[in-house]
mmCIF file with all atom_site columns, C-alpha atoms in Angstrom:
data_model
loop_
_atom_site.group_PDB
_atom_site.id
_atom_site.type_symbol
_atom_site.label_atom_id
_atom_site.label_alt_id
_atom_site.label_comp_id
_atom_site.label_asym_id
_atom_site.label_entity_id
_atom_site.label_seq_id
_atom_site.pdbx_PDB_ins_code
_atom_site.Cartn_x
_atom_site.Cartn_y
_atom_site.Cartn_z
_atom_site.occupancy
_atom_site.B_iso_or_equiv
_atom_site.pdbx_formal_charge
_atom_site.auth_seq_id
_atom_site.auth_comp_id
_atom_site.auth_asym_id
_atom_site.auth_atom_id
_atom_site.pdbx_PDB_model_num
ATOM 1   C CA . UNK F 1 1   ? 0.231   -0.212  -0.182  1.00 76.00 ? 20  UNK F CA 1
ATOM 2   C CA . UNK F 1 2   ? 1.365   3.234   -0.931  1.00 89.00 ? 21  UNK F CA 1
ATOM 3   C CA . UNK F 1 3   ? 1.670   6.103   1.692   1.00 88.00 ? 22  UNK F CA 1
ATOM 4   C CA . UNK F 1 4   ? -0.855  8.017   -0.485  1.00 90.00 ? 23  UNK F CA 1
ATOM 5   C CA . UNK F 1 5   ? -3.430  5.444   0.021   1.00 91.00 ? 24  UNK F CA 1
ATOM 6   C CA . UNK F 1 6   ? -2.548  4.729   3.531   1.00 89.00 ? 25  UNK F CA 1
ATOM 7   C CA . UNK F 1 7   ? -3.214  8.639   3.722   1.00 89.00 ? 26  UNK F CA 1
ATOM 8   C CA . UNK F 1 8   ? -6.710  8.325   2.130   1.00 93.00 ? 27  UNK F CA 1
ATOM 9   C CA . UNK F 1 9   ? -7.490  5.338   4.325   1.00 94.00 ? 28  UNK F CA 1
ATOM 10  C CA . UNK F 1 10  ? -6.876  7.212   7.664   1.00 92.00 ? 29  UNK F CA 1
ATOM 11  C CA . UNK F 1 11  ? -8.645  10.342  6.455   1.00 93.00 ? 30  UNK F CA 1
ATOM 12  C CA . UNK F 1 12  ? -11.640 8.349   5.876   1.00 94.00 ? 31  UNK F CA 1
ATOM 13  C CA . UNK F 1 13  ? -11.781 6.393   8.531   1.00 95.00 ? 32  UNK F CA 1
ATOM 14  C CA . UNK F 1 14  ? -11.198 9.764   10.606  1.00 94.00 ? 33  UNK F CA 1
ATOM 15  C CA . UNK F 1 15  ? -14.209 10.965  8.613   1.00 95.00 ? 34  UNK F CA 1
ATOM 16  C CA . UNK F 1 16  ? -16.434 7.589   10.007  1.00 96.00 ? 35  UNK F CA 1
ATOM 17  C CA . UNK F 1 17  ? -15.155 8.070   13.210  1.00 96.00 ? 36  UNK F CA 1
ATOM 18  C CA . UNK F 1 18  ? -16.673 12.139  13.188  1.00 96.00 ? 37  UNK F CA 1
ATOM 19  C CA . UNK F 1 19  ? -19.675 10.968  11.857  1.00 97.00 ? 38  UNK F CA 1
ATOM 20  C CA . UNK F 1 20  ? -20.460 8.390   14.467  1.00 97.00 ? 39  UNK F CA 1
ATOM 21  C CA . UNK F 1 21  ? -19.319 10.190  17.389  1.00 97.00 ? 40  UNK F CA 1
ATOM 22  C CA . UNK F 1 22  ? -21.830 12.945  15.929  1.00 97.00 ? 41  UNK F CA 1
ATOM 23  C CA . UNK F 1 23  ? -24.754 10.417  15.698  1.00 97.00 ? 42  UNK F CA 1
ATOM 24  C CA . UNK F 1 24  ? -23.947 9.013   19.180  1.00 97.00 ? 43  UNK F CA 1
ATOM 25  C CA . UNK F 1 25  ? -23.990 12.387  21.123  1.00 97.00 ? 44  UNK F CA 1
ATOM 26  C CA . UNK F 1 26  ? -27.086 13.528  19.062  1.00 98.00 ? 45  UNK F CA 1
ATOM 27  C CA . UNK F 1 27  ? -29.003 10.351  19.660  1.00 97.00 ? 46  UNK F CA 1
ATOM 28  C CA . UNK F 1 28  ? -27.737 10.425  23.431  1.00 97.00 ? 47  UNK F CA 1
ATOM 29  C CA . UNK F 1 29  ? -27.883 14.302  24.026  1.00 97.00 ? 48  UNK F CA 1
ATOM 30  C CA . UNK F 1 30  ? -29.613 15.943  21.151  1.00 97.00 ? 49  UNK F CA 1
ATOM 31  C CA . UNK F 1 31  ? -27.803 17.882  18.403  1.00 98.00 ? 50  UNK F CA 1
ATOM 32  C CA . UNK F 1 32  ? -27.283 21.101  20.440  1.00 97.00 ? 51  UNK F CA 1
ATOM 33  C CA . UNK F 1 33  ? -24.842 19.055  22.932  1.00 96.00 ? 52  UNK F CA 1
ATOM 34  C CA . UNK F 1 34  ? -22.728 17.960  19.102  1.00 97.00 ? 53  UNK F CA 1
ATOM 35  C CA . UNK F 1 35  ? -20.142 20.914  19.062  1.00 95.00 ? 54  UNK F CA 1
ATOM 36  C CA . UNK F 1 36  ? -16.997 20.826  17.043  1.00 92.00 ? 55  UNK F CA 1
ATOM 37  C CA . UNK F 1 37  ? -14.808 21.190  20.266  1.00 93.00 ? 56  UNK F CA 1
ATOM 38  C CA . UNK F 1 38  ? -16.819 18.123  22.165  1.00 95.00 ? 57  UNK F CA 1
ATOM 39  C CA . UNK F 1 39  ? -16.528 16.348  19.075  1.00 95.00 ? 58  UNK F CA 1
ATOM 40  C CA . UNK F 1 40  ? -12.636 16.817  18.678  1.00 94.00 ? 59  UNK F CA 1
ATOM 41  C CA . UNK F 1 41  ? -12.561 15.944  22.397  1.00 94.00 ? 60  UNK F CA 1
ATOM 42  C CA . UNK F 1 42  ? -14.168 12.592  22.252  1.00 95.00 ? 61  UNK F CA 1
ATOM 43  C CA . UNK F 1 43  ? -12.643 11.472  19.098  1.00 93.00 ? 62  UNK F CA 1
ATOM 44  C CA . UNK F 1 44  ? -9.158  12.740  20.745  1.00 92.00 ? 63  UNK F CA 1
ATOM 45  C CA . UNK F 1 45  ? -8.345  14.700  17.436  1.00 91.00 ? 64  UNK F CA 1
ATOM 46  C CA . UNK F 1 46  ? -7.637  18.788  17.294  1.00 91.00 ? 65  UNK F CA 1
ATOM 47  C CA . UNK F 1 47  ? -10.567 20.977  16.202  1.00 92.00 ? 66  UNK F CA 1
ATOM 48  C CA . UNK F 1 48  ? -8.324  22.085  13.355  1.00 93.00 ? 67  UNK F CA 1
ATOM 49  C CA . UNK F 1 49  ? -8.173  18.114  12.169  1.00 91.00 ? 68  UNK F CA 1
ATOM 50  C CA . UNK F 1 50  ? -11.866 17.704  12.469  1.00 91.00 ? 69  UNK F CA 1
ATOM 51  C CA . UNK F 1 51  ? -12.245 21.166  10.453  1.00 94.00 ? 70  UNK F CA 1
ATOM 52  C CA . UNK F 1 52  ? -10.278 19.784  7.488   1.00 93.00 ? 71  UNK F CA 1
ATOM 53  C CA . UNK F 1 53  ? -12.971 16.869  7.162   1.00 94.00 ? 72  UNK F CA 1
ATOM 54  C CA . UNK F 1 54  ? -15.900 19.717  7.789   1.00 95.00 ? 73  UNK F CA 1
ATOM 55  C CA . UNK F 1 55  ? -16.407 23.074  7.398   1.00 94.00 ? 74  UNK F CA 1
ATOM 56  C CA . UNK F 1 56  ? -18.464 23.058  10.719  1.00 94.00 ? 75  UNK F CA 1
ATOM 57  C CA . UNK F 1 57  ? -21.603 21.566  12.228  1.00 96.00 ? 76  UNK F CA 1
ATOM 58  C CA . UNK F 1 58  ? -24.071 21.914  9.325   1.00 97.00 ? 77  UNK F CA 1
ATOM 59  C CA . UNK F 1 59  ? -21.586 19.880  7.415   1.00 97.00 ? 78  UNK F CA 1
ATOM 60  C CA . UNK F 1 60  ? -21.963 17.190  9.978   1.00 97.00 ? 79  UNK F CA 1
ATOM 61  C CA . UNK F 1 61  ? -25.276 17.240  10.083  1.00 98.00 ? 80  UNK F CA 1
ATOM 62  C CA . UNK F 1 62  ? -25.140 16.670  6.209   1.00 98.00 ? 81  UNK F CA 1
ATOM 63  C CA . UNK F 1 63  ? -23.234 13.717  6.572   1.00 98.00 ? 82  UNK F CA 1
ATOM 64  C CA . UNK F 1 64  ? -25.484 12.172  9.001   1.00 98.00 ? 83  UNK F CA 1
ATOM 65  C CA . UNK F 1 65  ? -28.316 12.708  7.120   1.00 98.00 ? 84  UNK F CA 1
ATOM 66  C CA . UNK F 1 66  ? -26.546 11.356  3.766   1.00 98.00 ? 85  UNK F CA 1
ATOM 67  C CA . UNK F 1 67  ? -26.017 8.127   6.229   1.00 98.00 ? 86  UNK F CA 1
ATOM 68  C CA . UNK F 1 68  ? -29.247 7.865   7.554   1.00 98.00 ? 87  UNK F CA 1
ATOM 69  C CA . UNK F 1 69  ? -31.092 8.563   3.758   1.00 98.00 ? 88  UNK F CA 1
ATOM 70  C CA . UNK F 1 70  ? -28.870 5.328   3.043   1.00 98.00 ? 89  UNK F CA 1
ATOM 71  C CA . UNK F 1 71  ? -30.266 3.265   5.947   1.00 98.00 ? 90  UNK F CA 1
ATOM 72  C CA . UNK F 1 72  ? -33.723 4.733   5.576   1.00 98.00 ? 91  UNK F CA 1
ATOM 73  C CA . UNK F 1 73  ? -34.114 3.361   2.256   1.00 98.00 ? 92  UNK F CA 1
ATOM 74  C CA . UNK F 1 74  ? -32.140 -0.068  2.698   1.00 98.00 ? 93  UNK F CA 1
ATOM 75  C CA . UNK F 1 75  ? -35.041 -0.589  6.025   1.00 98.00 ? 94  UNK F CA 1
ATOM 76  C CA . UNK F 1 76  ? -37.904 0.446   3.679   1.00 98.00 ? 95  UNK F CA 1
ATOM 77  C CA . UNK F 1 77  ? -36.819 -1.918  1.107   1.00 98.00 ? 96  UNK F CA 1
ATOM 78  C CA . UNK F 1 78  ? -36.175 -4.924  3.484   1.00 98.00 ? 97  UNK F CA 1
ATOM 79  C CA . UNK F 1 79  ? -39.417 -4.516  5.188   1.00 98.00 ? 98  UNK F CA 1
ATOM 80  C CA . UNK F 1 80  ? -41.474 -4.414  1.371   1.00 98.00 ? 99  UNK F CA 1
ATOM 81  C CA . UNK F 1 81  ? -39.336 -7.104  0.027   1.00 98.00 ? 100 UNK F CA 1
ATOM 82  C CA . UNK F 1 82  ? -40.648 -9.461  2.497   1.00 97.00 ? 101 UNK F CA 1
ATOM 83  C CA . UNK F 1 83  ? -44.247 -9.343  2.203   1.00 97.00 ? 102 UNK F CA 1
ATOM 84  C CA . UNK F 1 84  ? -46.740 -10.082 -0.374  1.00 96.00 ? 103 UNK F CA 1
ATOM 85  C CA . UNK F 1 85  ? -49.463 -7.716  -2.315  1.00 96.00 ? 104 UNK F CA 1
ATOM 86  C CA . UNK F 1 86  ? -49.491 -4.329  -2.688  1.00 95.00 ? 105 UNK F CA 1
ATOM 87  C CA . UNK F 1 87  ? -51.635 -3.375  0.347   1.00 95.00 ? 106 UNK F CA 1
ATOM 88  C CA . UNK F 1 88  ? -48.953 -5.096  2.622   1.00 96.00 ? 107 UNK F CA 1
ATOM 89  C CA . UNK F 1 89  ? -46.351 -3.734  0.978   1.00 97.00 ? 108 UNK F CA 1
ATOM 90  C CA . UNK F 1 90  ? -47.517 -0.066  1.547   1.00 97.00 ? 109 UNK F CA 1
ATOM 91  C CA . UNK F 1 91  ? -48.263 -1.205  5.426   1.00 97.00 ? 110 UNK F CA 1
ATOM 92  C CA . UNK F 1 92  ? -44.942 -2.499  5.385   1.00 98.00 ? 111 UNK F CA 1
ATOM 93  C CA . UNK F 1 93  ? -43.276 0.787   4.005   1.00 98.00 ? 112 UNK F CA 1
ATOM 94  C CA . UNK F 1 94  ? -45.129 2.744   6.756   1.00 98.00 ? 113 UNK F CA 1
ATOM 95  C CA . UNK F 1 95  ? -44.179 1.047   9.415   1.00 98.00 ? 114 UNK F CA 1
ATOM 96  C CA . UNK F 1 96  ? -40.504 0.651   8.582   1.00 98.00 ? 115 UNK F CA 1
ATOM 97  C CA . UNK F 1 97  ? -40.471 4.486   8.036   1.00 98.00 ? 116 UNK F CA 1
ATOM 98  C CA . UNK F 1 98  ? -41.985 5.239   11.499  1.00 98.00 ? 117 UNK F CA 1
ATOM 99  C CA . UNK F 1 99  ? -39.901 2.622   13.116  1.00 98.00 ? 118 UNK F CA 1
ATOM 100 C CA . UNK F 1 100 ? -36.939 3.871   11.686  1.00 98.00 ? 119 UNK F CA 1
ATOM 101 C CA . UNK F 1 101 ? -37.702 7.684   12.728  1.00 98.00 ? 120 UNK F CA 1
ATOM 102 C CA . UNK F 1 102 ? -38.692 6.205   16.199  1.00 97.00 ? 121 UNK F CA 1
ATOM 103 C CA . UNK F 1 103 ? -35.198 4.356   16.280  1.00 97.00 ? 122 UNK F CA 1
ATOM 104 C CA . UNK F 1 104 ? -32.890 6.960   15.071  1.00 98.00 ? 123 UNK F CA 1
ATOM 105 C CA . UNK F 1 105 ? -34.942 10.514  16.372  1.00 98.00 ? 124 UNK F CA 1
ATOM 106 C CA . UNK F 1 106 ? -31.349 12.315  15.819  1.00 98.00 ? 125 UNK F CA 1
ATOM 107 C CA . UNK F 1 107 ? -30.460 11.030  12.468  1.00 98.00 ? 126 UNK F CA 1
ATOM 108 C CA . UNK F 1 108 ? -34.567 11.332  11.647  1.00 98.00 ? 127 UNK F CA 1
ATOM 109 C CA . UNK F 1 109 ? -33.796 14.906  12.297  1.00 98.00 ? 128 UNK F CA 1
ATOM 110 C CA . UNK F 1 110 ? -30.623 15.434  10.586  1.00 98.00 ? 129 UNK F CA 1
ATOM 111 C CA . UNK F 1 111 ? -32.457 14.365  7.316   1.00 98.00 ? 130 UNK F CA 1
ATOM 112 C CA . UNK F 1 112 ? -35.603 16.102  7.383   1.00 96.00 ? 131 UNK F CA 1
ATOM 113 C CA . UNK F 1 113 ? -35.476 18.920  10.133  1.00 96.00 ? 132 UNK F CA 1
ATOM 114 C CA . UNK F 1 114 ? -32.134 20.388  10.354  1.00 97.00 ? 133 UNK F CA 1
ATOM 115 C CA . UNK F 1 115 ? -29.937 22.262  8.107   1.00 96.00 ? 134 UNK F CA 1
ATOM 116 C CA . UNK F 1 116 ? -27.351 20.092  6.719   1.00 97.00 ? 135 UNK F CA 1
ATOM 117 C CA . UNK F 1 117 ? -26.902 21.880  3.525   1.00 96.00 ? 136 UNK F CA 1
ATOM 118 C CA . UNK F 1 118 ? -28.444 19.714  1.817   1.00 96.00 ? 137 UNK F CA 1
ATOM 119 C CA . UNK F 1 119 ? -30.582 20.541  -1.405  1.00 91.00 ? 138 UNK F CA 1
ATOM 120 C CA . UNK F 1 120 ? -33.881 18.351  -1.637  1.00 90.00 ? 139 UNK F CA 1
ATOM 121 C CA . UNK F 1 121 ? -36.074 18.033  -4.742  1.00 87.00 ? 140 UNK F CA 1
ATOM 122 C CA . UNK F 1 122 ? -33.304 19.370  -6.939  1.00 90.00 ? 141 UNK F CA 1
ATOM 123 C CA . UNK F 1 123 ? -31.000 18.467  -10.042 1.00 89.00 ? 142 UNK F CA 1
ATOM 124 C CA . UNK F 1 124 ? -27.953 18.728  -7.220  1.00 92.00 ? 143 UNK F CA 1
ATOM 125 C CA . UNK F 1 125 ? -30.060 16.463  -4.726  1.00 96.00 ? 144 UNK F CA 1
ATOM 126 C CA . UNK F 1 126 ? -27.461 14.234  -3.209  1.00 97.00 ? 145 UNK F CA 1
ATOM 127 C CA . UNK F 1 127 ? -27.673 10.522  -4.628  1.00 97.00 ? 146 UNK F CA 1
ATOM 128 C CA . UNK F 1 128 ? -28.627 9.054   -0.823  1.00 98.00 ? 147 UNK F CA 1
ATOM 129 C CA . UNK F 1 129 ? -31.363 11.434  -0.558  1.00 97.00 ? 148 UNK F CA 1
ATOM 130 C CA . UNK F 1 130 ? -32.910 10.880  -4.154  1.00 97.00 ? 149 UNK F CA 1
ATOM 131 C CA . UNK F 1 131 ? -32.576 6.929   -3.013  1.00 98.00 ? 150 UNK F CA 1
ATOM 132 C CA . UNK F 1 132 ? -34.617 7.487   -0.041  1.00 97.00 ? 151 UNK F CA 1
ATOM 133 C CA . UNK F 1 133 ? -37.552 9.082   -2.157  1.00 97.00 ? 152 UNK F CA 1
ATOM 134 C CA . UNK F 1 134 ? -37.096 6.450   -4.937  1.00 97.00 ? 153 UNK F CA 1
ATOM 135 C CA . UNK F 1 135 ? -37.693 3.681   -2.197  1.00 98.00 ? 154 UNK F CA 1
ATOM 136 C CA . UNK F 1 136 ? -40.563 4.935   -1.319  1.00 98.00 ? 155 UNK F CA 1
ATOM 137 C CA . UNK F 1 137 ? -41.886 5.699   -4.707  1.00 98.00 ? 156 UNK F CA 1
ATOM 138 C CA . UNK F 1 138 ? -41.094 1.756   -6.014  1.00 97.00 ? 157 UNK F CA 1
ATOM 139 C CA . UNK F 1 139 ? -43.770 0.397   -3.521  1.00 97.00 ? 158 UNK F CA 1
ATOM 140 C CA . UNK F 1 140 ? -46.151 3.352   -3.668  1.00 97.00 ? 159 UNK F CA 1
ATOM 141 C CA . UNK F 1 141 ? -46.543 4.059   -7.437  1.00 96.00 ? 160 UNK F CA 1
ATOM 142 C CA . UNK F 1 142 ? -47.778 0.592   -7.699  1.00 94.00 ? 161 UNK F CA 1
ATOM 143 C CA . UNK F 1 143 ? -50.838 2.167   -5.595  1.00 96.00 ? 162 UNK F CA 1
ATOM 144 C CA . UNK F 1 144 ? -51.070 5.968   -6.481  1.00 95.00 ? 163 UNK F CA 1
ATOM 145 C CA . UNK F 1 145 ? -54.450 5.129   -8.019  1.00 92.00 ? 164 UNK F CA 1
ATOM 146 C CA . UNK F 1 146 ? -55.233 6.034   -12.118 1.00 93.00 ? 165 UNK F CA 1
ATOM 147 C CA . UNK F 1 147 ? -54.450 9.373   -13.181 1.00 94.00 ? 166 UNK F CA 1
ATOM 148 C CA . UNK F 1 148 ? -52.358 10.022  -10.269 1.00 95.00 ? 167 UNK F CA 1
ATOM 149 C CA . UNK F 1 149 ? -48.857 11.264  -10.607 1.00 97.00 ? 168 UNK F CA 1
ATOM 150 C CA . UNK F 1 150 ? -46.514 8.451   -8.647  1.00 97.00 ? 169 UNK F CA 1
ATOM 151 C CA . UNK F 1 151 ? -44.201 11.006  -7.462  1.00 96.00 ? 170 UNK F CA 1
ATOM 152 C CA . UNK F 1 152 ? -47.129 13.281  -6.461  1.00 96.00 ? 171 UNK F CA 1
ATOM 153 C CA . UNK F 1 153 ? -48.582 10.634  -4.336  1.00 96.00 ? 172 UNK F CA 1
ATOM 154 C CA . UNK F 1 154 ? -45.320 9.583   -2.577  1.00 97.00 ? 173 UNK F CA 1
ATOM 155 C CA . UNK F 1 155 ? -44.676 13.004  -1.584  1.00 96.00 ? 174 UNK F CA 1
ATOM 156 C CA . UNK F 1 156 ? -48.113 13.260  -0.016  1.00 96.00 ? 175 UNK F CA 1
ATOM 157 C CA . UNK F 1 157 ? -47.988 9.875   1.649   1.00 97.00 ? 176 UNK F CA 1
ATOM 158 C CA . UNK F 1 158 ? -44.372 10.653  2.909   1.00 97.00 ? 177 UNK F CA 1
ATOM 159 C CA . UNK F 1 159 ? -45.608 14.006  4.115   1.00 97.00 ? 178 UNK F CA 1
ATOM 160 C CA . UNK F 1 160 ? -48.282 11.511  6.178   1.00 97.00 ? 179 UNK F CA 1
ATOM 161 C CA . UNK F 1 161 ? -45.597 9.643   7.498   1.00 98.00 ? 180 UNK F CA 1
ATOM 162 C CA . UNK F 1 162 ? -43.709 12.383  8.598   1.00 98.00 ? 181 UNK F CA 1
ATOM 163 C CA . UNK F 1 163 ? -46.511 13.818  10.331  1.00 98.00 ? 182 UNK F CA 1
ATOM 164 C CA . UNK F 1 164 ? -47.260 10.927  12.185  1.00 98.00 ? 183 UNK F CA 1
ATOM 165 C CA . UNK F 1 165 ? -43.409 10.395  12.779  1.00 98.00 ? 184 UNK F CA 1
ATOM 166 C CA . UNK F 1 166 ? -42.827 14.211  14.309  1.00 97.00 ? 185 UNK F CA 1
ATOM 167 C CA . UNK F 1 167 ? -46.363 14.362  16.326  1.00 98.00 ? 186 UNK F CA 1
ATOM 168 C CA . UNK F 1 168 ? -46.290 11.192  17.661  1.00 97.00 ? 187 UNK F CA 1
ATOM 169 C CA . UNK F 1 169 ? -42.730 11.641  18.839  1.00 96.00 ? 188 UNK F CA 1
ATOM 170 C CA . UNK F 1 170 ? -43.377 15.238  19.990  1.00 96.00 ? 189 UNK F CA 1
ATOM 171 C CA . UNK F 1 171 ? -46.374 13.549  22.321  1.00 97.00 ? 190 UNK F CA 1
ATOM 172 C CA . UNK F 1 172 ? -48.937 14.944  20.266  1.00 97.00 ? 191 UNK F CA 1
ATOM 173 C CA . UNK F 1 173 ? -50.236 11.426  19.308  1.00 97.00 ? 192 UNK F CA 1
ATOM 174 C CA . UNK F 1 174 ? -50.363 8.610   21.438  1.00 96.00 ? 193 UNK F CA 1
ATOM 175 C CA . UNK F 1 175 ? -47.855 5.840   20.305  1.00 95.00 ? 194 UNK F CA 1
ATOM 176 C CA . UNK F 1 176 ? -49.989 2.840   21.108  1.00 96.00 ? 195 UNK F CA 1
ATOM 177 C CA . UNK F 1 177 ? -52.608 4.129   18.170  1.00 97.00 ? 196 UNK F CA 1
ATOM 178 C CA . UNK F 1 178 ? -49.959 4.066   15.354  1.00 96.00 ? 197 UNK F CA 1
ATOM 179 C CA . UNK F 1 179 ? -51.023 0.607   14.171  1.00 96.00 ? 198 UNK F CA 1
ATOM 180 C CA . UNK F 1 180 ? -54.606 2.194   13.763  1.00 97.00 ? 199 UNK F CA 1
ATOM 181 C CA . UNK F 1 181 ? -53.300 5.149   12.101  1.00 97.00 ? 200 UNK F CA 1
ATOM 182 C CA . UNK F 1 182 ? -50.989 3.255   9.975   1.00 96.00 ? 201 UNK F CA 1
ATOM 183 C CA . UNK F 1 183 ? -54.272 0.869   8.758   1.00 96.00 ? 202 UNK F CA 1
ATOM 184 C CA . UNK F 1 184 ? -56.139 4.070   8.187   1.00 95.00 ? 203 UNK F CA 1
ATOM 185 C CA . UNK F 1 185 ? -53.467 5.887   5.807   1.00 95.00 ? 204 UNK F CA 1
ATOM 186 C CA . UNK F 1 186 ? -52.969 2.946   3.731   1.00 95.00 ? 205 UNK F CA 1
ATOM 187 C CA . UNK F 1 187 ? -56.661 2.065   3.478   1.00 93.00 ? 206 UNK F CA 1
ATOM 188 C CA . UNK F 1 188 ? -57.960 5.759   2.382   1.00 92.00 ? 207 UNK F CA 1
ATOM 189 C CA . UNK F 1 189 ? -54.734 6.694   0.177   1.00 88.00 ? 208 UNK F CA 1
ATOM 190 C CA . UNK F 1 190 ? -53.646 3.408   -1.309  1.00 87.00 ? 209 UNK F CA 1
ATOM 191 C CA . UNK F 1 191 ? -55.525 2.084   -4.350  1.00 85.00 ? 210 UNK F CA 1
ATOM 192 C CA . UNK F 1 192 ? -55.015 -1.377  -3.914  1.00 75.00 ? 211 UNK F CA 1
#
């Protein structure tokens, strides 16, 4: 291995460590606890080393959002692949999405609530964000209904899921009714 390859590998490993540490800290104490000073202390590198990877917290949030989007897409695809029939796939998608949001609140916030400097719904939208939406679209396009644009339907269904995730987490909706809410959403919106 050349010196250059070793340096690139070490740099990539430091970047992974920064992102993993930011995620862990955010999940335990919230994003307000994630500062470059605290991250530098936890990963045992100086702040200038951290800044050589990320210009600041915003870029770190963006990196967490990209990683989380990849994980969300994988969770949705795994859940929908495990069941047969359009209705079952839509219900599995909804449960996988809501489970991801509940299990990873800081990552979910990085993707959908915080400013990570990432463009959504633009030509320059990063691929992991596009793929997370594609994971929803793959299942939802088959139940959009005649004359309904699959992308528009997927955006609307996603907005409903986001509302359920956000309101449940904020304590505005009791979590014990998540199942019936998903059933209602599937029954009323999906054309099966």
